[in-house]
Amino acid sequence: TDVGAVAGYTSAGFYNSSSVPVIDFRNNVIVNTSNVTTGTRAAAYWKSNTTINQAATTNNNLYYGGTPSAKNLLYYDGTNAAQTLAAIQAIAGMSPREGLSVTENVDFDAVTNGIIRPDITTMTLIESGGAVITDYTTDFENNARGPYPVGGQVNGGGIAPDLGADE
């Protein structure tokens, strides 16, 4: 997180080249806390240009790019530099995308066996913040994802899938 001591340094949590086909980007956790005090910018979501190549279903993501400023952004595409989710939605062609997305600085546990997880002792918008995606019924460890039956609960009382790869 402290790699911005080089003049002109930039950092992206997720980089989307608009030359790729349409992407359906849902239920992700993108946190970029790079220190760009000397650098140019850090963005959670960085696109190569203003071409909208996200599917209309793109939503339910968590973005954090540091304390919002001209250098710490949630979204950047070379023209639009969005510090808030409302600013992302105001970009021509983005709405209804990201209408259910959120932003917060997530507390993560220490990396164990190459796996990074949100700290389950801290309340977070990750819990039950996801959308059901057909055919994605388990997480990367084969734990069940929602939807859960009425009255059914998993992992701290969640009733919908969590954001990110770890349920």
PDB file of N, CA, C and O in Angstrom, residues 35-69:
ATOM      1  N   ASN A  35      -0.609   4.447  -1.387  1.00  0.00           N
ATOM      2  CA  ASN A  35      -0.226   5.805  -1.008  1.00  0.00           C
ATOM      3  C   ASN A  35       0.306   6.515  -2.248  1.00  0.00           C
ATOM      4  O   ASN A  35       1.359   6.156  -2.763  1.00  0.00           O
ATOM      5  N   VAL A  36      -0.420   7.515  -2.706  1.00  0.00           N
ATOM      6  CA  VAL A  36       0.022   8.263  -3.886  1.00  0.00           C
ATOM      7  C   VAL A  36       0.311   9.720  -3.531  1.00  0.00           C
ATOM      8  O   VAL A  36       0.040  10.626  -4.303  1.00  0.00           O
ATOM      9  N   THR A  37       0.905   9.920  -2.359  1.00  0.00           N
ATOM     10  CA  THR A  37       1.267  11.272  -1.940  1.00  0.00           C
ATOM     11  C   THR A  37       2.128  11.940  -2.996  1.00  0.00           C
ATOM     12  O   THR A  37       1.912  13.094  -3.361  1.00  0.00           O
ATOM     13  N   THR A  38       3.116  11.230  -3.512  1.00  0.00           N
ATOM     14  CA  THR A  38       3.975  11.752  -4.565  1.00  0.00           C
ATOM     15  C   THR A  38       3.461  11.334  -5.940  1.00  0.00           C
ATOM     16  O   THR A  38       3.659  12.028  -6.919  1.00  0.00           O
ATOM     17  N   GLY A  39       2.773  10.217  -6.009  1.00  0.00           N
ATOM     18  CA  GLY A  39       2.287   9.700  -7.282  1.00  0.00           C
ATOM     19  C   GLY A  39       1.142  10.509  -7.857  1.00  0.00           C
ATOM     20  O   GLY A  39       0.741  11.542  -7.313  1.00  0.00           O
ATOM     21  N   THR A  40       0.587  10.015  -8.958  1.00  0.00           N
ATOM     22  CA  THR A  40      -0.471  10.726  -9.668  1.00  0.00           C
ATOM     23  C   THR A  40      -1.854  10.367  -9.165  1.00  0.00           C
ATOM     24  O   THR A  40      -2.644  11.243  -8.841  1.00  0.00           O
ATOM     25  N   ARG A  41      -2.181   9.070  -9.106  1.00  0.00           N
ATOM     26  CA  ARG A  41      -3.516   8.685  -8.625  1.00  0.00           C
ATOM     27  C   ARG A  41      -3.581   7.201  -8.324  1.00  0.00           C
ATOM     28  O   ARG A  41      -2.831   6.406  -8.885  1.00  0.00           O
ATOM     29  N   ALA A  42      -4.549   6.873  -7.448  1.00  0.00           N
ATOM     30  CA  ALA A  42      -4.923   5.492  -7.161  1.00  0.00           C
ATOM     31  C   ALA A  42      -6.422   5.413  -7.359  1.00  0.00           C
ATOM     32  O   ALA A  42      -7.166   6.268  -6.885  1.00  0.00           O
ATOM     33  N   ALA A  43      -6.881   4.414  -8.074  1.00  0.00           N
ATOM     34  CA  ALA A  43      -8.310   4.234  -8.325  1.00  0.00           C
ATOM     35  C   ALA A  43      -8.696   2.793  -8.014  1.00  0.00           C
ATOM     36  O   ALA A  43      -7.931   1.865  -8.298  1.00  0.00           O
ATOM     37  N   ALA A  44      -9.870   2.622  -7.450  1.00  0.00           N
ATOM     38  CA  ALA A  44     -10.373   1.273  -7.248  1.00  0.00           C
ATOM     39  C   ALA A  44     -10.655   0.638  -8.611  1.00  0.00           C
ATOM     40  O   ALA A  44     -10.231  -0.472  -8.882  1.00  0.00           O
ATOM     41  N   TYR A  45     -11.362   1.366  -9.482  1.00  0.00           N
ATOM     42  CA  TYR A  45     -11.759   0.855 -10.807  1.00  0.00           C
ATOM     43  C   TYR A  45     -11.228   1.825 -11.856  1.00  0.00           C
ATOM     44  O   TYR A  45     -11.618   2.976 -11.901  1.00  0.00           O
ATOM     45  N   TRP A  46     -10.337   1.346 -12.694  1.00  0.00           N
ATOM     46  CA  TRP A  46      -9.696   2.178 -13.719  1.00  0.00           C
ATOM     47  C   TRP A  46     -10.016   1.576 -15.077  1.00  0.00           C
ATOM     48  O   TRP A  46      -9.806   0.390 -15.314  1.00  0.00           O
ATOM     49  N   LYS A  47     -10.525   2.405 -15.974  1.00  0.00           N
ATOM     50  CA  LYS A  47     -10.807   1.971 -17.346  1.00  0.00           C
ATOM     51  C   LYS A  47      -9.846   2.649 -18.305  1.00  0.00           C
ATOM     52  O   LYS A  47      -9.390   3.743 -18.058  1.00  0.00           O
ATOM     53  N   SER A  48      -9.581   2.001 -19.426  1.00  0.00           N
ATOM     54  CA  SER A  48      -8.636   2.549 -20.394  1.00  0.00           C
ATOM     55  C   SER A  48      -9.211   3.739 -21.159  1.00  0.00           C
ATOM     56  O   SER A  48      -8.459   4.546 -21.691  1.00  0.00           O
ATOM     57  N   ASN A  49     -10.549   3.847 -21.216  1.00  0.00           N
ATOM     58  CA  ASN A  49     -11.187   5.003 -21.867  1.00  0.00           C
ATOM     59  C   ASN A  49     -12.657   5.055 -21.461  1.00  0.00           C
ATOM     60  O   ASN A  49     -13.108   4.273 -20.639  1.00  0.00           O
ATOM     61  N   THR A  50     -13.412   5.975 -22.056  1.00  0.00           N
ATOM     62  CA  THR A  50     -14.790   6.202 -21.636  1.00  0.00           C
ATOM     63  C   THR A  50     -15.807   5.253 -22.260  1.00  0.00           C
ATOM     64  O   THR A  50     -16.996   5.328 -21.946  1.00  0.00           O
ATOM     65  N   THR A  51     -15.370   4.348 -23.127  1.00  0.00           N
ATOM     66  CA  THR A  51     -16.282   3.388 -23.732  1.00  0.00           C
ATOM     67  C   THR A  51     -16.921   2.525 -22.647  1.00  0.00           C
ATOM     68  O   THR A  51     -16.215   1.928 -21.835  1.00  0.00           O
ATOM     69  N   ILE A  52     -18.251   2.476 -22.625  1.00  0.00           N
ATOM     70  CA  ILE A  52     -18.953   1.649 -21.637  1.00  0.00           C
ATOM     71  C   ILE A  52     -19.013   0.217 -22.176  1.00  0.00           C
ATOM     72  O   ILE A  52     -19.716  -0.064 -23.135  1.00  0.00           O
ATOM     73  N   ASN A  53     -18.234  -0.670 -21.572  1.00  0.00           N
ATOM     74  CA  ASN A  53     -18.249  -2.069 -21.992  1.00  0.00           C
ATOM     75  C   ASN A  53     -18.676  -2.979 -20.848  1.00  0.00           C
ATOM     76  O   ASN A  53     -18.426  -4.175 -20.877  1.00  0.00           O
ATOM     77  N   GLN A  54     -19.344  -2.413 -19.834  1.00  0.00           N
ATOM     78  CA  GLN A  54     -19.888  -3.208 -18.746  1.00  0.00           C
ATOM     79  C   GLN A  54     -21.329  -3.574 -19.087  1.00  0.00           C
ATOM     80  O   GLN A  54     -22.087  -2.736 -19.554  1.00  0.00           O
ATOM     81  N   ALA A  55     -21.680  -4.816 -18.805  1.00  0.00           N
ATOM     82  CA  ALA A  55     -23.061  -5.259 -19.014  1.00  0.00           C
ATOM     83  C   ALA A  55     -23.988  -4.416 -18.152  1.00  0.00           C
ATOM     84  O   ALA A  55     -23.583  -3.892 -17.107  1.00  0.00           O
ATOM     85  N   ALA A  56     -25.243  -4.292 -18.559  1.00  0.00           N
ATOM     86  CA  ALA A  56     -26.230  -3.532 -17.785  1.00  0.00           C
ATOM     87  C   ALA A  56     -26.437  -4.141 -16.399  1.00  0.00           C
ATOM     88  O   ALA A  56     -26.881  -3.453 -15.482  1.00  0.00           O
ATOM     89  N   THR A  57     -26.069  -5.406 -16.222  1.00  0.00           N
ATOM     90  CA  THR A  57     -26.212  -6.077 -14.929  1.00  0.00           C
ATOM     91  C   THR A  57     -25.039  -5.794 -13.985  1.00  0.00           C
ATOM     92  O   THR A  57     -25.060  -6.234 -12.834  1.00  0.00           O
ATOM     93  N   THR A  58     -24.033  -5.088 -14.441  1.00  0.00           N
ATOM     94  CA  THR A  58     -22.893  -4.756 -13.585  1.00  0.00           C
ATOM     95  C   THR A  58     -23.384  -4.001 -12.363  1.00  0.00           C
ATOM     96  O   THR A  58     -23.990  -2.938 -12.486  1.00  0.00           O
ATOM     97  N   ASN A  59     -23.132  -4.577 -11.161  1.00  0.00           N
ATOM     98  CA  ASN A  59     -23.706  -4.002  -9.947  1.00  0.00           C
ATOM     99  C   ASN A  59     -23.196  -4.760  -8.725  1.00  0.00           C
ATOM    100  O   ASN A  59     -22.435  -5.715  -8.859  1.00  0.00           O
ATOM    101  N   ASN A  60     -23.650  -4.342  -7.562  1.00  0.00           N
ATOM    102  CA  ASN A  60     -23.356  -5.010  -6.289  1.00  0.00           C
ATOM    103  C   ASN A  60     -21.856  -5.199  -6.073  1.00  0.00           C
ATOM    104  O   ASN A  60     -21.406  -6.271  -5.684  1.00  0.00           O
ATOM    105  N   ASN A  61     -21.097  -4.153  -6.322  1.00  0.00           N
ATOM    106  CA  ASN A  61     -19.655  -4.189  -6.096  1.00  0.00           C
ATOM    107  C   ASN A  61     -19.306  -3.278  -4.933  1.00  0.00           C
ATOM    108  O   ASN A  61     -20.041  -2.338  -4.631  1.00  0.00           O
ATOM    109  N   LEU A  62     -18.202  -3.541  -4.278  1.00  0.00           N
ATOM    110  CA  LEU A  62     -17.669  -2.658  -3.257  1.00  0.00           C
ATOM    111  C   LEU A  62     -16.381  -2.074  -3.805  1.00  0.00           C
ATOM    112  O   LEU A  62     -15.479  -2.817  -4.200  1.00  0.00           O
ATOM    113  N   TYR A  63     -16.316  -0.746  -3.838  1.00  0.00           N
ATOM    114  CA  TYR A  63     -15.128  -0.037  -4.316  1.00  0.00           C
ATOM    115  C   TYR A  63     -14.598   0.855  -3.201  1.00  0.00           C
ATOM    116  O   TYR A  63     -15.366   1.560  -2.536  1.00  0.00           O
ATOM    117  N   TYR A  64     -13.289   0.845  -3.014  1.00  0.00           N
ATOM    118  CA  TYR A  64     -12.656   1.795  -2.097  1.00  0.00           C
ATOM    119  C   TYR A  64     -11.304   2.164  -2.688  1.00  0.00           C
ATOM    120  O   TYR A  64     -10.503   1.288  -3.007  1.00  0.00           O
ATOM    121  N   GLY A  65     -11.070   3.457  -2.822  1.00  0.00           N
ATOM    122  CA  GLY A  65      -9.819   3.937  -3.403  1.00  0.00           C
ATOM    123  C   GLY A  65      -9.045   4.837  -2.461  1.00  0.00           C
ATOM    124  O   GLY A  65      -8.246   5.646  -2.911  1.00  0.00           O
ATOM    125  N   GLY A  66      -9.303   4.733  -1.168  1.00  0.00           N
ATOM    126  CA  GLY A  66      -8.657   5.606  -0.201  1.00  0.00           C
ATOM    127  C   GLY A  66      -9.578   6.764   0.144  1.00  0.00           C
ATOM    128  O   GLY A  66     -10.692   6.870  -0.371  1.00  0.00           O
ATOM    129  N   THR A  67      -9.111   7.634   1.023  1.00  0.00           N
ATOM    130  CA  THR A  67      -9.896   8.811   1.376  1.00  0.00           C
ATOM    131  C   THR A  67     -10.136   9.612   0.106  1.00  0.00           C
ATOM    132  O   THR A  67      -9.168   9.996  -0.571  1.00  0.00           O
ATOM    133  N   PRO A  68     -11.409   9.866  -0.263  1.00  0.00           N
ATOM    134  CA  PRO A  68     -11.704  10.522  -1.540  1.00  0.00           C
ATOM    135  C   PRO A  68     -10.956  11.849  -1.721  1.00  0.00           C
ATOM    136  O   PRO A  68     -10.947  12.696  -0.829  1.00  0.00           O
ATOM    137  N   SER A  69     -10.322  11.971  -2.871  1.00  0.00           N
ATOM    138  CA  SER A  69      -9.592  13.188  -3.242  1.00  0.00           C
ATOM    139  C   SER A  69      -9.329  13.132  -4.732  1.00  0.00           C
ATOM    140  O   SER A  69      -9.665  12.148  -5.395  1.00  0.00           O
TER     141      SER A  69
END
